[in-house]
Amino acid sequence: MFSIKESIKYAWEKSKEHMELVLFTTLLILAVGSLTGGFGGNNQNDFSLIGLIAIIFGMIIKIGYNKIFLRIYDGETPKFVDIFKEYKTFWKYLGVSIIYPLVILGGLILIIVPGIIWAVRFSFSSIIVIDTKSGPVAAMKESYAITKGSFWEILLFWITMMLLNILGLIFFGIGLIISIPISVMAYVYVYRKLTKEKAGLIENPSSLIA
């Protein structure tokens, strides 16, 4: 089982270790995020053309950003340019980005509780797509599998990450330069811990007997 405290500590240490890369990639993410949020105002043509291009570009670098943190966890030494190299995963990532909120919305419409449960159980779908290049449905199935028995821990983790980023916003948004990479690195840490735990259970079937 993972520790939220350890995930944050690990994220902080790794962010410091790769400070320059983390800083510049995070600034790019924030800059593009601000750019995409600036469209949709006066000129409809600007929104439909430039805005759409900016949104697509934003998704591609978001994929690359997450991939960089996966590689850091795996002991590799990624470079800034790597944030642009994951464009081939775009369509699968787009698919899971559409399906995931629709599933959550469906659960919330039903009785609210299923929506919260599904939000937690499927919350690693996007990182699985980025990591394994799985399709959206396969990634969601895998996310559901690795989160089995860890609902409350993962829910508390996401609440902690949300509070961390709110804290980052309070400091005039500057704190996001710190809180965003820590959140993503902690997310990767928890994801890897869950996948390793699942692999351990498969290797030792007797541990499933309780």
PDB file of N, CA and C in Angstrom, residues 147-193:
ATOM      1  N   THR A 147      -6.900  -0.301  -8.715  1.00  0.00           N
ATOM      2  CA  THR A 147      -7.399   0.465  -7.570  1.00  0.00           C
ATOM      3  C   THR A 147      -8.270  -0.367  -6.637  1.00  0.00           C
ATOM      4  N   LYS A 148      -8.430  -1.638  -6.946  1.00  0.00           N
ATOM      5  CA  LYS A 148      -9.247  -2.512  -6.112  1.00  0.00           C
ATOM      6  C   LYS A 148      -8.688  -2.572  -4.694  1.00  0.00           C
ATOM      7  N   GLY A 149      -9.542  -2.322  -3.720  1.00  0.00           N
ATOM      8  CA  GLY A 149      -9.139  -2.384  -2.322  1.00  0.00           C
ATOM      9  C   GLY A 149      -8.419  -1.146  -1.814  1.00  0.00           C
ATOM     10  N   SER A 150      -8.303  -0.118  -2.665  1.00  0.00           N
ATOM     11  CA  SER A 150      -7.564   1.092  -2.257  1.00  0.00           C
ATOM     12  C   SER A 150      -8.411   2.354  -2.395  1.00  0.00           C
ATOM     13  N   PHE A 151      -9.730   2.198  -2.441  1.00  0.00           N
ATOM     14  CA  PHE A 151     -10.614   3.334  -2.704  1.00  0.00           C
ATOM     15  C   PHE A 151     -10.374   4.502  -1.755  1.00  0.00           C
ATOM     16  N   TRP A 152     -10.420   4.250  -0.457  1.00  0.00           N
ATOM     17  CA  TRP A 152     -10.337   5.337   0.512  1.00  0.00           C
ATOM     18  C   TRP A 152      -8.974   6.015   0.493  1.00  0.00           C
ATOM     19  N   GLU A 153      -7.919   5.225   0.324  1.00  0.00           N
ATOM     20  CA  GLU A 153      -6.571   5.795   0.264  1.00  0.00           C
ATOM     21  C   GLU A 153      -6.417   6.704  -0.954  1.00  0.00           C
ATOM     22  N   ILE A 154      -6.964   6.253  -2.094  1.00  0.00           N
ATOM     23  CA  ILE A 154      -6.857   7.049  -3.324  1.00  0.00           C
ATOM     24  C   ILE A 154      -7.721   8.304  -3.226  1.00  0.00           C
ATOM     25  N   LEU A 155      -8.908   8.172  -2.645  1.00  0.00           N
ATOM     26  CA  LEU A 155      -9.780   9.336  -2.456  1.00  0.00           C
ATOM     27  C   LEU A 155      -9.080  10.383  -1.597  1.00  0.00           C
ATOM     28  N   LEU A 156      -8.467   9.941  -0.509  1.00  0.00           N
ATOM     29  CA  LEU A 156      -7.739  10.862   0.368  1.00  0.00           C
ATOM     30  C   LEU A 156      -6.549  11.479  -0.363  1.00  0.00           C
ATOM     31  N   PHE A 157      -5.913  10.688  -1.211  1.00  0.00           N
ATOM     32  CA  PHE A 157      -4.790  11.201  -2.004  1.00  0.00           C
ATOM     33  C   PHE A 157      -5.251  12.335  -2.909  1.00  0.00           C
ATOM     34  N   TRP A 158      -6.375  12.136  -3.609  1.00  0.00           N
ATOM     35  CA  TRP A 158      -6.863  13.163  -4.524  1.00  0.00           C
ATOM     36  C   TRP A 158      -7.323  14.411  -3.781  1.00  0.00           C
ATOM     37  N   ILE A 159      -7.905  14.237  -2.613  1.00  0.00           N
ATOM     38  CA  ILE A 159      -8.295  15.396  -1.801  1.00  0.00           C
ATOM     39  C   ILE A 159      -7.056  16.187  -1.395  1.00  0.00           C
ATOM     40  N   THR A 160      -6.008  15.459  -1.015  1.00  0.00           N
ATOM     41  CA  THR A 160      -4.745  16.102  -0.631  1.00  0.00           C
ATOM     42  C   THR A 160      -4.142  16.870  -1.800  1.00  0.00           C
ATOM     43  N   MET A 161      -4.149  16.270  -2.996  1.00  0.00           N
ATOM     44  CA  MET A 161      -3.604  16.935  -4.178  1.00  0.00           C
ATOM     45  C   MET A 161      -4.428  18.174  -4.539  1.00  0.00           C
ATOM     46  N   MET A 162      -5.744  18.078  -4.370  1.00  0.00           N
ATOM     47  CA  MET A 162      -6.613  19.216  -4.660  1.00  0.00           C
ATOM     48  C   MET A 162      -6.298  20.378  -3.715  1.00  0.00           C
ATOM     49  N   LEU A 163      -6.143  20.067  -2.429  1.00  0.00           N
ATOM     50  CA  LEU A 163      -5.819  21.097  -1.441  1.00  0.00           C
ATOM     51  C   LEU A 163      -4.444  21.702  -1.709  1.00  0.00           C
ATOM     52  N   LEU A 164      -3.513  20.869  -2.142  1.00  0.00           N
ATOM     53  CA  LEU A 164      -2.163  21.342  -2.462  1.00  0.00           C
ATOM     54  C   LEU A 164      -2.197  22.361  -3.598  1.00  0.00           C
ATOM     55  N   ASN A 165      -2.996  22.083  -4.625  1.00  0.00           N
ATOM     56  CA  ASN A 165      -3.078  22.999  -5.765  1.00  0.00           C
ATOM     57  C   ASN A 165      -3.906  24.238  -5.450  1.00  0.00           C
ATOM     58  N   ILE A 166      -4.873  24.107  -4.560  1.00  0.00           N
ATOM     59  CA  ILE A 166      -5.608  25.292  -4.096  1.00  0.00           C
ATOM     60  C   ILE A 166      -4.652  26.215  -3.357  1.00  0.00           C
ATOM     61  N   LEU A 167      -3.781  25.607  -2.555  1.00  0.00           N
ATOM     62  CA  LEU A 167      -2.759  26.377  -1.840  1.00  0.00           C
ATOM     63  C   LEU A 167      -1.842  27.086  -2.834  1.00  0.00           C
ATOM     64  N   GLY A 168      -1.521  26.383  -3.929  1.00  0.00           N
ATOM     65  CA  GLY A 168      -0.693  26.984  -4.968  1.00  0.00           C
ATOM     66  C   GLY A 168      -1.372  28.181  -5.615  1.00  0.00           C
ATOM     67  N   LEU A 169      -2.678  28.102  -5.792  1.00  0.00           N
ATOM     68  CA  LEU A 169      -3.441  29.202  -6.385  1.00  0.00           C
ATOM     69  C   LEU A 169      -3.519  30.408  -5.463  1.00  0.00           C
ATOM     70  N   ILE A 170      -3.606  30.137  -4.160  1.00  0.00           N
ATOM     71  CA  ILE A 170      -3.734  31.216  -3.183  1.00  0.00           C
ATOM     72  C   ILE A 170      -2.555  32.180  -3.272  1.00  0.00           C
ATOM     73  N   PHE A 171      -1.370  31.639  -3.508  1.00  0.00           N
ATOM     74  CA  PHE A 171      -0.176  32.481  -3.610  1.00  0.00           C
ATOM     75  C   PHE A 171      -0.051  33.064  -5.017  1.00  0.00           C
ATOM     76  N   PHE A 172      -1.108  33.781  -5.430  1.00  0.00           N
ATOM     77  CA  PHE A 172      -1.137  34.495  -6.708  1.00  0.00           C
ATOM     78  C   PHE A 172      -0.865  33.583  -7.906  1.00  0.00           C
ATOM     79  N   GLY A 173      -1.109  32.299  -7.740  1.00  0.00           N
ATOM     80  CA  GLY A 173      -0.899  31.348  -8.822  1.00  0.00           C
ATOM     81  C   GLY A 173       0.541  30.905  -8.969  1.00  0.00           C
ATOM     82  N   ILE A 174       1.469  31.649  -8.335  1.00  0.00           N
ATOM     83  CA  ILE A 174       2.896  31.316  -8.453  1.00  0.00           C
ATOM     84  C   ILE A 174       3.179  29.955  -7.825  1.00  0.00           C
ATOM     85  N   GLY A 175       2.436  29.646  -6.778  1.00  0.00           N
ATOM     86  CA  GLY A 175       2.626  28.378  -6.088  1.00  0.00           C
ATOM     87  C   GLY A 175       2.343  27.170  -6.963  1.00  0.00           C
ATOM     88  N   LEU A 176       1.612  27.388  -8.065  1.00  0.00           N
ATOM     89  CA  LEU A 176       1.312  26.282  -8.981  1.00  0.00           C
ATOM     90  C   LEU A 176       2.579  25.742  -9.641  1.00  0.00           C
ATOM     91  N   ILE A 177       3.595  26.592  -9.747  1.00  0.00           N
ATOM     92  CA  ILE A 177       4.871  26.150 -10.323  1.00  0.00           C
ATOM     93  C   ILE A 177       5.472  25.039  -9.467  1.00  0.00           C
ATOM     94  N   ILE A 178       5.123  25.052  -8.181  1.00  0.00           N
ATOM     95  CA  ILE A 178       5.594  24.013  -7.265  1.00  0.00           C
ATOM     96  C   ILE A 178       4.563  22.903  -7.116  1.00  0.00           C
ATOM     97  N   SER A 179       3.298  23.297  -6.927  1.00  0.00           N
ATOM     98  CA  SER A 179       2.263  22.300  -6.613  1.00  0.00           C
ATOM     99  C   SER A 179       1.923  21.379  -7.784  1.00  0.00           C
ATOM    100  N   ILE A 180       1.953  21.894  -9.013  1.00  0.00           N
ATOM    101  CA  ILE A 180       1.606  21.059 -10.171  1.00  0.00           C
ATOM    102  C   ILE A 180       2.597  19.915 -10.375  1.00  0.00           C
ATOM    103  N   PRO A 181       3.909  20.195 -10.462  1.00  0.00           N
ATOM    104  CA  PRO A 181       4.833  19.068 -10.640  1.00  0.00           C
ATOM    105  C   PRO A 181       4.837  18.093  -9.471  1.00  0.00           C
ATOM    106  N   ILE A 182       4.662  18.598  -8.252  1.00  0.00           N
ATOM    107  CA  ILE A 182       4.603  17.696  -7.099  1.00  0.00           C
ATOM    108  C   ILE A 182       3.381  16.794  -7.211  1.00  0.00           C
ATOM    109  N   SER A 183       2.248  17.365  -7.629  1.00  0.00           N
ATOM    110  CA  SER A 183       1.019  16.579  -7.789  1.00  0.00           C
ATOM    111  C   SER A 183       1.184  15.503  -8.854  1.00  0.00           C
ATOM    112  N   VAL A 184       1.773  15.876  -9.989  1.00  0.00           N
ATOM    113  CA  VAL A 184       1.948  14.918 -11.091  1.00  0.00           C
ATOM    114  C   VAL A 184       2.939  13.826 -10.711  1.00  0.00           C
ATOM    115  N   MET A 185       4.044  14.212 -10.072  1.00  0.00           N
ATOM    116  CA  MET A 185       5.046  13.220  -9.668  1.00  0.00           C
ATOM    117  C   MET A 185       4.476  12.285  -8.608  1.00  0.00           C
ATOM    118  N   ALA A 186       3.691  12.828  -7.682  1.00  0.00           N
ATOM    119  CA  ALA A 186       3.053  12.001  -6.653  1.00  0.00           C
ATOM    120  C   ALA A 186       2.043  11.050  -7.290  1.00  0.00           C
ATOM    121  N   TYR A 187       1.333  11.543  -8.299  1.00  0.00           N
ATOM    122  CA  TYR A 187       0.367  10.736  -9.055  1.00  0.00           C
ATOM    123  C   TYR A 187       1.064   9.553  -9.719  1.00  0.00           C
ATOM    124  N   VAL A 188       2.204   9.828 -10.348  1.00  0.00           N
ATOM    125  CA  VAL A 188       3.003   8.772 -10.983  1.00  0.00           C
ATOM    126  C   VAL A 188       3.497   7.779  -9.938  1.00  0.00           C
ATOM    127  N   TYR A 189       3.928   8.297  -8.797  1.00  0.00           N
ATOM    128  CA  TYR A 189       4.418   7.449  -7.698  1.00  0.00           C
ATOM    129  C   TYR A 189       3.333   6.468  -7.248  1.00  0.00           C
ATOM    130  N   VAL A 190       2.137   6.997  -7.014  1.00  0.00           N
ATOM    131  CA  VAL A 190       1.021   6.151  -6.566  1.00  0.00           C
ATOM    132  C   VAL A 190       0.647   5.142  -7.648  1.00  0.00           C
ATOM    133  N   TYR A 191       0.620   5.599  -8.893  1.00  0.00           N
ATOM    134  CA  TYR A 191       0.308   4.705 -10.017  1.00  0.00           C
ATOM    135  C   TYR A 191       1.282   3.539 -10.091  1.00  0.00           C
ATOM    136  N   ARG A 192       2.563   3.837 -10.004  1.00  0.00           N
ATOM    137  CA  ARG A 192       3.572   2.781 -10.059  1.00  0.00           C
ATOM    138  C   ARG A 192       3.444   1.829  -8.861  1.00  0.00           C
ATOM    139  N   LYS A 193       3.161   2.360  -7.697  1.00  0.00           N
ATOM    140  CA  LYS A 193       2.990   1.518  -6.509  1.00  0.00           C
ATOM    141  C   LYS A 193       1.810   0.570  -6.686  1.00  0.00           C
TER     142      LYS A 193
END
